[in-house]
Coordinates of C-alpha atoms and ligand atoms in Angstrom, one line a residue:
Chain A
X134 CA 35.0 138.5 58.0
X135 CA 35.1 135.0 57.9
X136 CA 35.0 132.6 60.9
X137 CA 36.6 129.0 61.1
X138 CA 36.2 126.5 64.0
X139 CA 39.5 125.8 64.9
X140 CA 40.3 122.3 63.1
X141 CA 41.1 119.1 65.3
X142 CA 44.5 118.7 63.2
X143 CA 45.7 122.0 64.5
X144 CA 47.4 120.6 68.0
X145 CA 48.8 117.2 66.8
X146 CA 50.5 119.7 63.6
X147 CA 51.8 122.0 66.1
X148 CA 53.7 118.6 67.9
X149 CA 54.6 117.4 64.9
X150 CA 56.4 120.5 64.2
X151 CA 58.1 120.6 68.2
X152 CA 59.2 117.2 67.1
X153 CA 60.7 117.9 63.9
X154 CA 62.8 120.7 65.1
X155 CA 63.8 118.6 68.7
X156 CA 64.8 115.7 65.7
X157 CA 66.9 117.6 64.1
X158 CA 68.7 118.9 67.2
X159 CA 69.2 115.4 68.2
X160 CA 70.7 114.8 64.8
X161 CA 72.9 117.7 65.0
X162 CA 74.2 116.6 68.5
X163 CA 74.6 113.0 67.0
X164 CA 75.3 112.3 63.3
X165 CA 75.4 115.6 62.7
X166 CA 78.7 116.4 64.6
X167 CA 78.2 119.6 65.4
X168 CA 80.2 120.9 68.5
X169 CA 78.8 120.7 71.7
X170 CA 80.3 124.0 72.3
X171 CA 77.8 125.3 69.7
X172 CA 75.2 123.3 69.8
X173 CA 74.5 121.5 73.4
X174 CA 73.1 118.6 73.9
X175 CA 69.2 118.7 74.7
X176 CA 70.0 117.0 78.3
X177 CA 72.7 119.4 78.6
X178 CA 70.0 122.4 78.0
X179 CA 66.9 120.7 80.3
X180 CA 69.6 119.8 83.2
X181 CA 70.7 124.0 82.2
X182 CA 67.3 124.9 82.8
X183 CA 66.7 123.0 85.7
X184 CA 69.3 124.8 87.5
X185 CA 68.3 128.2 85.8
X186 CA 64.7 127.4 87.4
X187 CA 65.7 126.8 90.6
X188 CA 67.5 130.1 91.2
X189 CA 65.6 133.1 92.2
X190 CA 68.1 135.0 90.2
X191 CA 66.4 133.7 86.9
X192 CA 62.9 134.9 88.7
X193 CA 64.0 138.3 89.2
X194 CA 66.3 138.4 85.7
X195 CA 63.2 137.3 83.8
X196 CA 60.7 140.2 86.3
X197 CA 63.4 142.8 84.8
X198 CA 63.2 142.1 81.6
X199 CA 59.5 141.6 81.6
X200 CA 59.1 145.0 83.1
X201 CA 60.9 146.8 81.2
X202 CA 59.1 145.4 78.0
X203 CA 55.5 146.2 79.4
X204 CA 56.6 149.3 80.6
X205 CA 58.4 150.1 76.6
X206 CA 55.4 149.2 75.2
X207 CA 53.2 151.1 77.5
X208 CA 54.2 154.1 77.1
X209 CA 54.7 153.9 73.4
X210 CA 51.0 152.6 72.8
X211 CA 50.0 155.6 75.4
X212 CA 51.7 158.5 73.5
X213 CA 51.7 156.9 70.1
X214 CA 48.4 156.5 69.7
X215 CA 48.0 160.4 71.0
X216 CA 50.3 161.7 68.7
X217 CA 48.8 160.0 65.7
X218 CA 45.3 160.8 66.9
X219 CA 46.7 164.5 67.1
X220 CA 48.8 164.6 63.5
X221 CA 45.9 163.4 61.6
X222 CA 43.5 166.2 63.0
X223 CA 44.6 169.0 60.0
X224 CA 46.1 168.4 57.0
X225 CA 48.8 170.6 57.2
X226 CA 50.0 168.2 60.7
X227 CA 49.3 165.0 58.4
X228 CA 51.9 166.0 55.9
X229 CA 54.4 166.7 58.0
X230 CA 54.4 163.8 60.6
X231 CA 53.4 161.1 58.8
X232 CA 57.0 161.2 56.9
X233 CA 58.6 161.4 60.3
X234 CA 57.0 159.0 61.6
X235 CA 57.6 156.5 58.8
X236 CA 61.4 157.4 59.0
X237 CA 60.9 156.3 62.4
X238 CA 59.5 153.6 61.4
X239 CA 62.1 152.6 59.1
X240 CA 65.4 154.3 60.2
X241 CA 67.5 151.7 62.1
X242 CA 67.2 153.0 65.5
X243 CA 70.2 151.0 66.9
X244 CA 72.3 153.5 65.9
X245 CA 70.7 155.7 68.5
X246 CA 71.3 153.5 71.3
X247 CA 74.5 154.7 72.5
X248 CA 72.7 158.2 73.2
X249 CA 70.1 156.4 75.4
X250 CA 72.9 154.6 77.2
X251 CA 74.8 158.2 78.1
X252 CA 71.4 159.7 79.1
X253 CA 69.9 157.4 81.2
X254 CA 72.9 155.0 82.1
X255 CA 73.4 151.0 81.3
X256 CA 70.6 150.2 83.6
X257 CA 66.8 150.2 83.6
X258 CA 65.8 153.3 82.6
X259 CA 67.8 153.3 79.2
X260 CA 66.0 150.0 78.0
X261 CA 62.9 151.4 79.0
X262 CA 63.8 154.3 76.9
X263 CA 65.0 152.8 74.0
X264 CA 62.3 150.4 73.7
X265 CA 59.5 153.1 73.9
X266 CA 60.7 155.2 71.1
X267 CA 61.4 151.9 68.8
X268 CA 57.9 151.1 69.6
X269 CA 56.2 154.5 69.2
X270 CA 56.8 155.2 65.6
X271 CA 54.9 151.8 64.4
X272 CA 52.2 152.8 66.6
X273 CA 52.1 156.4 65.8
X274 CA 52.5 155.9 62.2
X275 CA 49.6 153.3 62.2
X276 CA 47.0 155.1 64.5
X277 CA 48.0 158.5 62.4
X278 CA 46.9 156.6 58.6
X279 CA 43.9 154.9 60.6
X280 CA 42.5 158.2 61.3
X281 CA 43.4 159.9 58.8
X282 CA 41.7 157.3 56.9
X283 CA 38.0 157.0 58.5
X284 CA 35.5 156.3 55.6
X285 CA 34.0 159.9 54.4
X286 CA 30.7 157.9 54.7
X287 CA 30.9 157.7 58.2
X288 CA 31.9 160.8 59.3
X289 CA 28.7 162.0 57.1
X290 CA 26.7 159.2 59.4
X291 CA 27.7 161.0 62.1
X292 CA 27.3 164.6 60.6
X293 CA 23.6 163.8 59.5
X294 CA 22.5 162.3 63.1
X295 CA 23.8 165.2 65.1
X296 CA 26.9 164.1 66.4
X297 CA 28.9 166.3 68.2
X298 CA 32.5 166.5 67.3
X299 CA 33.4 164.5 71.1
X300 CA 31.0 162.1 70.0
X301 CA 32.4 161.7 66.5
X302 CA 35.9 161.2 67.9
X303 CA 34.9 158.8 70.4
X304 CA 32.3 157.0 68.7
X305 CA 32.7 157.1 65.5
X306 CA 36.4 157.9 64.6
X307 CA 38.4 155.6 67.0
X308 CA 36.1 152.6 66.4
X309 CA 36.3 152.4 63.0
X310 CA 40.1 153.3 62.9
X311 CA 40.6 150.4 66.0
X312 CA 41.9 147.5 63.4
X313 CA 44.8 149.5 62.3
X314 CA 45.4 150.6 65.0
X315 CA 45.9 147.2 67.0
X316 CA 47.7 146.2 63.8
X317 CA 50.3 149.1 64.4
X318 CA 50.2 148.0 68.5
X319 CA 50.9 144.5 67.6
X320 CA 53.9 145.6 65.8
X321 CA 55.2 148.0 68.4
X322 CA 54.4 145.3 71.1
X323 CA 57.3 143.2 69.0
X324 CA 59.5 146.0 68.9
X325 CA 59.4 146.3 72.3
X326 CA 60.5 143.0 73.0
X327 CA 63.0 142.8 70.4
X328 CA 64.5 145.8 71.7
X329 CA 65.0 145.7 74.8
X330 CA 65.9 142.4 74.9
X331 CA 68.6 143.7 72.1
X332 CA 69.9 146.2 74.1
X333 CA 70.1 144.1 77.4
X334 CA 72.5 141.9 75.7
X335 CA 74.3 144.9 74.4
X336 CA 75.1 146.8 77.4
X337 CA 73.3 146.1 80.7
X338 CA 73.5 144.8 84.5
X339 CA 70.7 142.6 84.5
X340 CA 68.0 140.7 83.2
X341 CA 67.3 137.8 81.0
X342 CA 69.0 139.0 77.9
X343 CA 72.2 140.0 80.0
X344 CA 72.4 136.7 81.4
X345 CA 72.1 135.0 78.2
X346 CA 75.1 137.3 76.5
X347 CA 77.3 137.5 79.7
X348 CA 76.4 132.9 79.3
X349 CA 77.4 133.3 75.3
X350 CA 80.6 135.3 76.1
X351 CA 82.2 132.5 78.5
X352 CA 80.7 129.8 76.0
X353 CA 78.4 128.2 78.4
X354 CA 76.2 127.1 75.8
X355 CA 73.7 125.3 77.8
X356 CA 73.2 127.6 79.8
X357 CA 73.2 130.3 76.9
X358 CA 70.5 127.9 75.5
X359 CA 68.2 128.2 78.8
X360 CA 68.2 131.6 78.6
X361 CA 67.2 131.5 74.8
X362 CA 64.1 129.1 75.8
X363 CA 63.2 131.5 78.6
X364 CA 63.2 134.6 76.6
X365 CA 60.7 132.5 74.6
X366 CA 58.8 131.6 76.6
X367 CA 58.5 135.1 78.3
X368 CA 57.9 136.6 74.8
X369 CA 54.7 133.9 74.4
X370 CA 53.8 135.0 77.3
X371 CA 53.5 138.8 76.1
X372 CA 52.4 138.3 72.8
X373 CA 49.2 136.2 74.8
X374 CA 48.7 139.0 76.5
X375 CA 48.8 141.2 73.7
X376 CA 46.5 139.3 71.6
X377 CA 44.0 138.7 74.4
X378 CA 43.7 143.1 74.3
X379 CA 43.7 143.1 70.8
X380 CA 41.0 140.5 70.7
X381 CA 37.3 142.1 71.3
X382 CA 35.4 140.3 73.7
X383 CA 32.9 138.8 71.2
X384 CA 35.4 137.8 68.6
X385 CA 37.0 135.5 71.7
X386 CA 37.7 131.8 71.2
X387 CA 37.4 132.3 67.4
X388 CA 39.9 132.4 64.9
X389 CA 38.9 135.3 62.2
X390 CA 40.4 136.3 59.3
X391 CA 39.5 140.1 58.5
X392 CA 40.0 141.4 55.1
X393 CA 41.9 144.6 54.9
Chain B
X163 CA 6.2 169.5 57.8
X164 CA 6.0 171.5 55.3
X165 CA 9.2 172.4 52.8
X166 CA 10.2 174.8 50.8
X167 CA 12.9 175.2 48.4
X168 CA 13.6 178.8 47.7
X169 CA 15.6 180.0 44.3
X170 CA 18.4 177.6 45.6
X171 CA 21.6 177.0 43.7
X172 CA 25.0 175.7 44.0
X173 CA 28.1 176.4 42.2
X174 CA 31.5 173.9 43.9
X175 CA 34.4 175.7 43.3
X176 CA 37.6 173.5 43.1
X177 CA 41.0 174.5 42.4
X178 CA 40.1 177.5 40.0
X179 CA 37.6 176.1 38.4
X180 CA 33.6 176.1 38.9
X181 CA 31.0 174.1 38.4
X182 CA 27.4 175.0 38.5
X183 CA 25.5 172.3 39.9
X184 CA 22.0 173.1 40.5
X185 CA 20.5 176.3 39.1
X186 CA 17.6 178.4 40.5
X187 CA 15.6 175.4 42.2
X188 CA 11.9 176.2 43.9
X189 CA 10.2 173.4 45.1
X190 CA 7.6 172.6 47.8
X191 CA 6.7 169.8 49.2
X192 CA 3.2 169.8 51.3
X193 CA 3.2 167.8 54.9
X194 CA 3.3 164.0 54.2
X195 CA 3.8 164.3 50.5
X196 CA 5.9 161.5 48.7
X197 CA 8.5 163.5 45.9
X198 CA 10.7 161.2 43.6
X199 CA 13.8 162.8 41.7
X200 CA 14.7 161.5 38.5
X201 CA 17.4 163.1 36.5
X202 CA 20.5 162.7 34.4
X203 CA 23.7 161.3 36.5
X204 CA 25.5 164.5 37.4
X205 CA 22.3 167.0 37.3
X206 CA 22.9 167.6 41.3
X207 CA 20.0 165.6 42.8
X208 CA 22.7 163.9 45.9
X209 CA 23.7 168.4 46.2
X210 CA 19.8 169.0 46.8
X211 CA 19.5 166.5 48.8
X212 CA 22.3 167.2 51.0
X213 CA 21.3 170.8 50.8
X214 CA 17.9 169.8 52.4
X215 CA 19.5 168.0 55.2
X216 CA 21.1 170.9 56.3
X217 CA 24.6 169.4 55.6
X218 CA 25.4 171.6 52.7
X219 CA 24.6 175.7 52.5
X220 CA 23.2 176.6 49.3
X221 CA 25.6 179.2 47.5
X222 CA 22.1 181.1 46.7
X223 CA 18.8 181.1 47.9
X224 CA 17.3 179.1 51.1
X225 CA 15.4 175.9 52.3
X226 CA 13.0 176.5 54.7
X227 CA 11.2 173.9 56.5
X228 CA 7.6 175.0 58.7
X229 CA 8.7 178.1 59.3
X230 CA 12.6 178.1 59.9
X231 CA 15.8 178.4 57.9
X232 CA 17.8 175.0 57.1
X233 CA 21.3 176.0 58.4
X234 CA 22.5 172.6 59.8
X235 CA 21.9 168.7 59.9
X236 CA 19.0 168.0 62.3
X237 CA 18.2 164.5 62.3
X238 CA 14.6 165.1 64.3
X239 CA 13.6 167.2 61.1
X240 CA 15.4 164.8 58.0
X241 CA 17.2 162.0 58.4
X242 CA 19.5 160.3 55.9
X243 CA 19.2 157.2 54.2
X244 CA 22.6 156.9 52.1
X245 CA 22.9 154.5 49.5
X246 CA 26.5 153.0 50.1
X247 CA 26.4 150.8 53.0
X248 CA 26.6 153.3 55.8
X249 CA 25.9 151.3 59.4
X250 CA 28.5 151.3 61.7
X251 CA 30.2 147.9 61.1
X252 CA 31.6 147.4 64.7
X253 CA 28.1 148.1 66.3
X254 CA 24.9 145.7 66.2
X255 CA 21.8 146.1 64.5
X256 CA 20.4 147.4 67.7
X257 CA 22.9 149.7 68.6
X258 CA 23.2 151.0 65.0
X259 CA 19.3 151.6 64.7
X260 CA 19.7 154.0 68.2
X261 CA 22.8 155.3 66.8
X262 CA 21.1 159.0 66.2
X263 CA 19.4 158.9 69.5
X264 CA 22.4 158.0 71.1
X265 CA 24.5 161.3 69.5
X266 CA 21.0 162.6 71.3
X267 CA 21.3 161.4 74.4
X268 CA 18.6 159.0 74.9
X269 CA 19.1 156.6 77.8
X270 CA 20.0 153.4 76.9
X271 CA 16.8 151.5 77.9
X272 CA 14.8 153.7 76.0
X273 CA 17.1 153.9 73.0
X274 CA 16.8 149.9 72.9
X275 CA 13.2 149.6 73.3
X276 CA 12.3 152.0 70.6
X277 CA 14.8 150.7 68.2
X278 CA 13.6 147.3 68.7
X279 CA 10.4 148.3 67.8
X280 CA 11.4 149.9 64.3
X281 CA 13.4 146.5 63.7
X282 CA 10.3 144.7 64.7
X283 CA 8.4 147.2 62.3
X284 CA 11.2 146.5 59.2
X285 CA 10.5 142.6 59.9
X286 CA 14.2 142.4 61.2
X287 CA 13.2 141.4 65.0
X288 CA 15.6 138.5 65.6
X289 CA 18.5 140.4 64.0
X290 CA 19.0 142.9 67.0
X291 CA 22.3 141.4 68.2
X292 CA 23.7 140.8 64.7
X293 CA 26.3 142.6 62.7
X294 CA 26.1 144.6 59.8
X295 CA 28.3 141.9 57.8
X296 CA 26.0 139.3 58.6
X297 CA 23.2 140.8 56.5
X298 CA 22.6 140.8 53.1
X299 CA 22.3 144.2 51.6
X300 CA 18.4 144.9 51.3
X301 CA 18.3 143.7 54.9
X302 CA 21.3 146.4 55.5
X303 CA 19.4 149.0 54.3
X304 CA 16.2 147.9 55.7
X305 CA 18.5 149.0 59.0
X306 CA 19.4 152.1 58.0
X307 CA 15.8 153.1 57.4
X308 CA 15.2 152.0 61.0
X309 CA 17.7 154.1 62.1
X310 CA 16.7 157.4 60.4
X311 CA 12.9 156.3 61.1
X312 CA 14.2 156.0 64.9
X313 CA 14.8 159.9 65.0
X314 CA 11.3 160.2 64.0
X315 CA 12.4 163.1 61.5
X316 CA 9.5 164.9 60.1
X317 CA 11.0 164.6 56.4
X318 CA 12.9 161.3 55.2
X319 CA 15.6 162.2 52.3
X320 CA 16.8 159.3 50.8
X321 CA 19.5 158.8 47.8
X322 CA 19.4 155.8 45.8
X323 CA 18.4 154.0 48.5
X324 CA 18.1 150.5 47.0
X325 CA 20.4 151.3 43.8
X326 CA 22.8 148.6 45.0
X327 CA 20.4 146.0 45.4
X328 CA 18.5 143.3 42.3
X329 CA 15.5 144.1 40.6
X330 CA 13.2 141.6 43.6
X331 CA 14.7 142.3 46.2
X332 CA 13.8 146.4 45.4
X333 CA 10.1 145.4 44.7
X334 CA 9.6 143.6 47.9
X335 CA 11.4 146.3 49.6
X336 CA 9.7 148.7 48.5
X337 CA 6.4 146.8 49.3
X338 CA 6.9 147.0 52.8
X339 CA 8.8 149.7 53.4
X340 CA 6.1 152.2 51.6
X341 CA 3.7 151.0 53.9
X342 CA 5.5 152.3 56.7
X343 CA 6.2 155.3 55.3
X344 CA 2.9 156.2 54.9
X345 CA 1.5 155.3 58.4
X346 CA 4.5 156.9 59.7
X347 CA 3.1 160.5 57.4
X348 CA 6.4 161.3 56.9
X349 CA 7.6 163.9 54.1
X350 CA 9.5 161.9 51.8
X351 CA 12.1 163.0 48.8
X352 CA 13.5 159.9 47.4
X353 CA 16.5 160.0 44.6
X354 CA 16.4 157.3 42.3
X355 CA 17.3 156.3 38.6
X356 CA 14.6 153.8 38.6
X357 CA 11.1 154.9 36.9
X358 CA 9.5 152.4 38.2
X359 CA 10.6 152.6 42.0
X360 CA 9.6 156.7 41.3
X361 CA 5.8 155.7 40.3
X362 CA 5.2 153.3 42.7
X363 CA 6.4 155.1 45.7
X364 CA 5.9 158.6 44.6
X365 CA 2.9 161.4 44.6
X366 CA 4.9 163.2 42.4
X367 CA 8.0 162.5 40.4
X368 CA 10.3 165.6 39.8
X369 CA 12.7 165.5 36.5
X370 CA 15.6 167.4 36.6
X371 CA 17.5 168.6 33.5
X372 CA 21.4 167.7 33.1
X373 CA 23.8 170.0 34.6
X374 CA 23.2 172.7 35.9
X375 CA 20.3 171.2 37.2
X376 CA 16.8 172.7 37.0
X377 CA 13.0 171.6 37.6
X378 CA 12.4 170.5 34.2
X379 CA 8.9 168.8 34.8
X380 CA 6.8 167.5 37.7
X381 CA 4.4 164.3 37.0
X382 CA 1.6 163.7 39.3
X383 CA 0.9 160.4 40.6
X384 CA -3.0 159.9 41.7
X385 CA -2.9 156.3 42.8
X386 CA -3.7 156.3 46.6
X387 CA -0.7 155.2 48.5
X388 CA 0.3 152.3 49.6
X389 CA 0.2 151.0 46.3
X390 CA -0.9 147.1 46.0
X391 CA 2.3 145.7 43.7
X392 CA -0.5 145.0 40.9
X393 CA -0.5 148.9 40.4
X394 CA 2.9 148.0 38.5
X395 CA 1.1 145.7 35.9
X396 CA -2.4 148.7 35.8
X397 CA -2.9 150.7 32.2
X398 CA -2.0 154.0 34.5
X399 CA 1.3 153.0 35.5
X400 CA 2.6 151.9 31.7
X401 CA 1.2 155.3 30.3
X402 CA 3.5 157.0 33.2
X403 CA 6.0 155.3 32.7
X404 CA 6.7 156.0 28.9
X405 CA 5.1 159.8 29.7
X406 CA 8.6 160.0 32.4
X407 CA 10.6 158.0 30.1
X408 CA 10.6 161.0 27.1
X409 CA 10.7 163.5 29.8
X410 CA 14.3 162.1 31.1
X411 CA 15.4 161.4 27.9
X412 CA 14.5 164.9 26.7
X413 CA 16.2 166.0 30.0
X414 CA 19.3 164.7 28.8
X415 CA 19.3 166.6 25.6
X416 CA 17.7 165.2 22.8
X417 CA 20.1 162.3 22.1
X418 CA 18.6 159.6 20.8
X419 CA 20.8 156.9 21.2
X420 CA 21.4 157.2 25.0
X421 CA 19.2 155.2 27.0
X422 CA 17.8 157.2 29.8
X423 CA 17.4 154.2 32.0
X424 CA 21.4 153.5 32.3
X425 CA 22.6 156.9 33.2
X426 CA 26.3 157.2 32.7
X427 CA 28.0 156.5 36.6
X428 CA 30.4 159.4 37.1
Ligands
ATP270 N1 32.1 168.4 46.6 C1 32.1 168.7 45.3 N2 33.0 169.4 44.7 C2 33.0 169.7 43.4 N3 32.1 169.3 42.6 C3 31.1 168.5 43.1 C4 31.0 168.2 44.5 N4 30.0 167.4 44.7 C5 29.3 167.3 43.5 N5 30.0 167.9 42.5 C6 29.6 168.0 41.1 O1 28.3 168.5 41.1 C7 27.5 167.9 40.1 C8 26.3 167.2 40.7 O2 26.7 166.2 41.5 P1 25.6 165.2 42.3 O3 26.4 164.2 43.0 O4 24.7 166.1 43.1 O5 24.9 164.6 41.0 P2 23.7 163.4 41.1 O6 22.6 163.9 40.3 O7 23.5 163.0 42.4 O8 24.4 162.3 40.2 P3 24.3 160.7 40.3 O9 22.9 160.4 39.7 O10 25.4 160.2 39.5 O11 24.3 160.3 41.8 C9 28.5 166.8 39.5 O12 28.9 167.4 38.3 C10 29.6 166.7 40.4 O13 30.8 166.4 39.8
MG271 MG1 23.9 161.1 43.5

């Protein structure tokens, strides 16, 4: 493990980049001649957002969509990390779900979306749905190799100074498989939000996403572009949230790279 | 307390085929005594020991230790030091120390105060809140003494315990770490593939024969313990040495060209 201080250069780097990308929208309004249908113009966008702000709507659009993503990735880190804690218990169970889980993992789950539309309607519930199962199988799959993968030495620790086997699950085994496992969470907590936002623009009544397909769809592009900027900004704020459970405590305020 | 190995032998089995690795062993160790292990690589000294820890059932014969069978690990009668790095990398150096008398269900005061102590004993006081990865490895093991001294087992079984560490950094561990042991009065069986670690530390060095392995010969060593380090330069300890030196190398059958003292790694 290796720590750094975080380096003085890291916040002027981080404006430099904001400004590079804002100068090249500003060329692409200008010189650039791109269409204004496409691309707005930044003033276009801010004045956009302004509006967007001061609308309770865009409160309770951007509540929706938050919710549903917590709630997605709830109840997949909840039942994922069960079912992989249960699959890698025998070897027989790790055989058999760890290749389901990986086709989980990998199999485009889009094309299951319609089914989660027809069982639990364009509304809430489906998103919720959807987004749970798309995050699960990261999750699952992850916690299933972390335990499956505990080192033998210590699991013979814990033999040799009287553990009992509660105390070797609780102590010993999810500890020590807790990096993989937050690496599989981190990747179902972006599944979540990339699904659900996904299928809110695909086939909803509400929230941010379906404002910013039902803004794309009548080519109000500024408006469009609001939406795009608050669906990033909500996503930061998740993936803070994220990372602050992710982080332990002592490790807080520090930048650490850990060698897997 | 006292130990005794009775006729035991071990055969793994593993997909079909067997192999015998320890043949007929009988052994005892009196309370307090200080054993050493050398053999071949492969000759089943990490099987015994795992056998005496209660981890492994022998396929024949018994271990009995004062006057009850060795059917499971207890870590109150022997504790474990492994040789790989073995503490728990997400706890401290405290917490790892109490680690055994936690599984126990010592109180958490209690648990800190004694394991303190043993740090404070190992010369590792200010290192309490640290983590494993910020010690260097003899330190690291220093620890994991601690922790299986913290169970205050009446037999310590260690494997290789320093085999990962440099030539100095063994001798000074060693130093200090024999001098606990023998105010502590703990039994002691010790695996190692260093001669000279087995002399200095032992009062008695077992060599085992190459697979299966058996008790091939048993040298005494008289020196009172704890030895002073200039032990290692006496007359006594050179003509041990070369007396344990043809003994291994006989133990691994005669060949001349193999060098005792770099067994083959598996
Ligand atoms: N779980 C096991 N299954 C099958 N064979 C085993 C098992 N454990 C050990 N063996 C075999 O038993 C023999 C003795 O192994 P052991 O590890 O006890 O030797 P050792 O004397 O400790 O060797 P080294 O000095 O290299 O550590 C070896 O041939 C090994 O391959
Ligand atoms: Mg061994």
């Amino acid at each position: 493990m290796k720590e750094h201080k975080t380096s003085p250069l890291v916040w002027p780097l981080r404006a430099l980049g904001l400004g590079a990308l804002i100068g090249v929208w500003a060329f692409g309004n200008g010189p650039g001649g791109i269409s204004p249908l496409v691309l707005p113009t930044i003033p276009r966008v801010l004045e956009a957002l302004g509006e967007a702000l001061s609308q309770f709507s865009t409160y309770e659009a951007a509540a929706i969509t938050f919710g549903e993503i917590l709630a997605a990735f709830i109840i997949a880190s909840v039942f994922g990390l069960a079912a992989g804690f249960w699959a890698a218990r025998t070897p027989l169970r790790l055989q058999v779900f760890q290749s389901i889980f990986v086709w989980g993992y990998l199999a485009p789950l889009i094309l299951f979306y319609p089914i989660f539309i027809l069982s639990f309607g364009t509304g809430v519930g489906s998103k919720i749905g959807y987004g749970a199962v798309s995050a699960f199988f990261p999750i699952a799959y992850n916690s299933l190799r972390a335990f499956a993968t505990v080192q033998p030495t210590m699991l013979k620790v814990a033999k040799a100074f009287g553990a009992s086997s509660f105390q070797t699950d609780f102590l010993i085994k999810l500890p020590s498989a807790l990096p993989l496992i937050s690496s599989g969470v981190r990747i179902g907590a972006g599944a979540s939000m990339i699904t659900v936002i996904f299928a809110e623009m695909l086939a909803s009544t509400a929230g941010l996403g379906y404002q910013l397909a039902l803004n794309s769809q009548t080519f109000a592009a500024p408006q469009a572009f609001a939406m795009i900027i608050l669906l990033m900004a909500l996503v930061g704020v998740l993936q803070g949230l994220v990372n602050l459970l992710l982080t332990p405590r002592r490790d807080r305020g520090k930048i650490i790279n850990v060698a897997h | 307390m006292r130990m005794s190995i009775n006729d035991v032998s071990v055969t793994f089995t593993r997909a079909g085929s067997t192999v015998e690795a320890l043949k007929d062993i009988n052994l005892s160790l009196h309370e307090g005594e200080f054993v050493a292990l050398l053999g071949p690589s492969g000759c089943g000294k990490s099987t015994l020991l795992t056998c005496l820890g209660g981890l492994m059932t022998p396929t024949k014969g018994e271990i009995v230790v004062g006057d009850s069978v060795v059917e499971n690990p207890d870590p109150r009668r022997a504790a474990f030091v492994f040789q790989d790095y073995s503490l728990l990398p997400w706890k401290n150096i405290l917490d790892n120390v109490g680690v055994g008398l936690r599984f126990a269900g010592v109180g958490k005061q209690e648990r800190r105060q004694r394991s303190q102590e043993l740090l404070e004993m190992m010369g590792l006081s200010q290192w309490g809140e640290s983590h494993p990865g910020q010690l260097s490895g003899g330190m690291q093991q220093r620890v994991a003494v601690a922790r299986a001294l913290a169970m205050d087992p009446s037999i310590l079984l260690m494997d290789e315990p320093f085999g990962a560490l440099d030539e100095q950094t063994r001798r000074s561990l060693g130093e200090s770490i024999s001098t606990v042991l023998t105010q502590n009065k703990q039994t002691v069986v010790l695996v190692t593939h260093s001669l000279d670690e087995a002399i200095y530390w032992a009062d008695r060095v077992i060599v085992m024969s190459a697979r299966p392995g058996r008790v091939m010969a048993e040298v005494q060593i008289r020196q009172p313990r704890p030895r002073p380090l200039e032990f290692i330069a006496q007359e006594d300890f050179a003509q041990l040495r070369s007396q344990l030196f043809l003994m291994l190398n006989e133990a691994m059958g005669h060949d001349q060209q193999a060098n005792p003292l770099e067994p083959q790694r598996a």
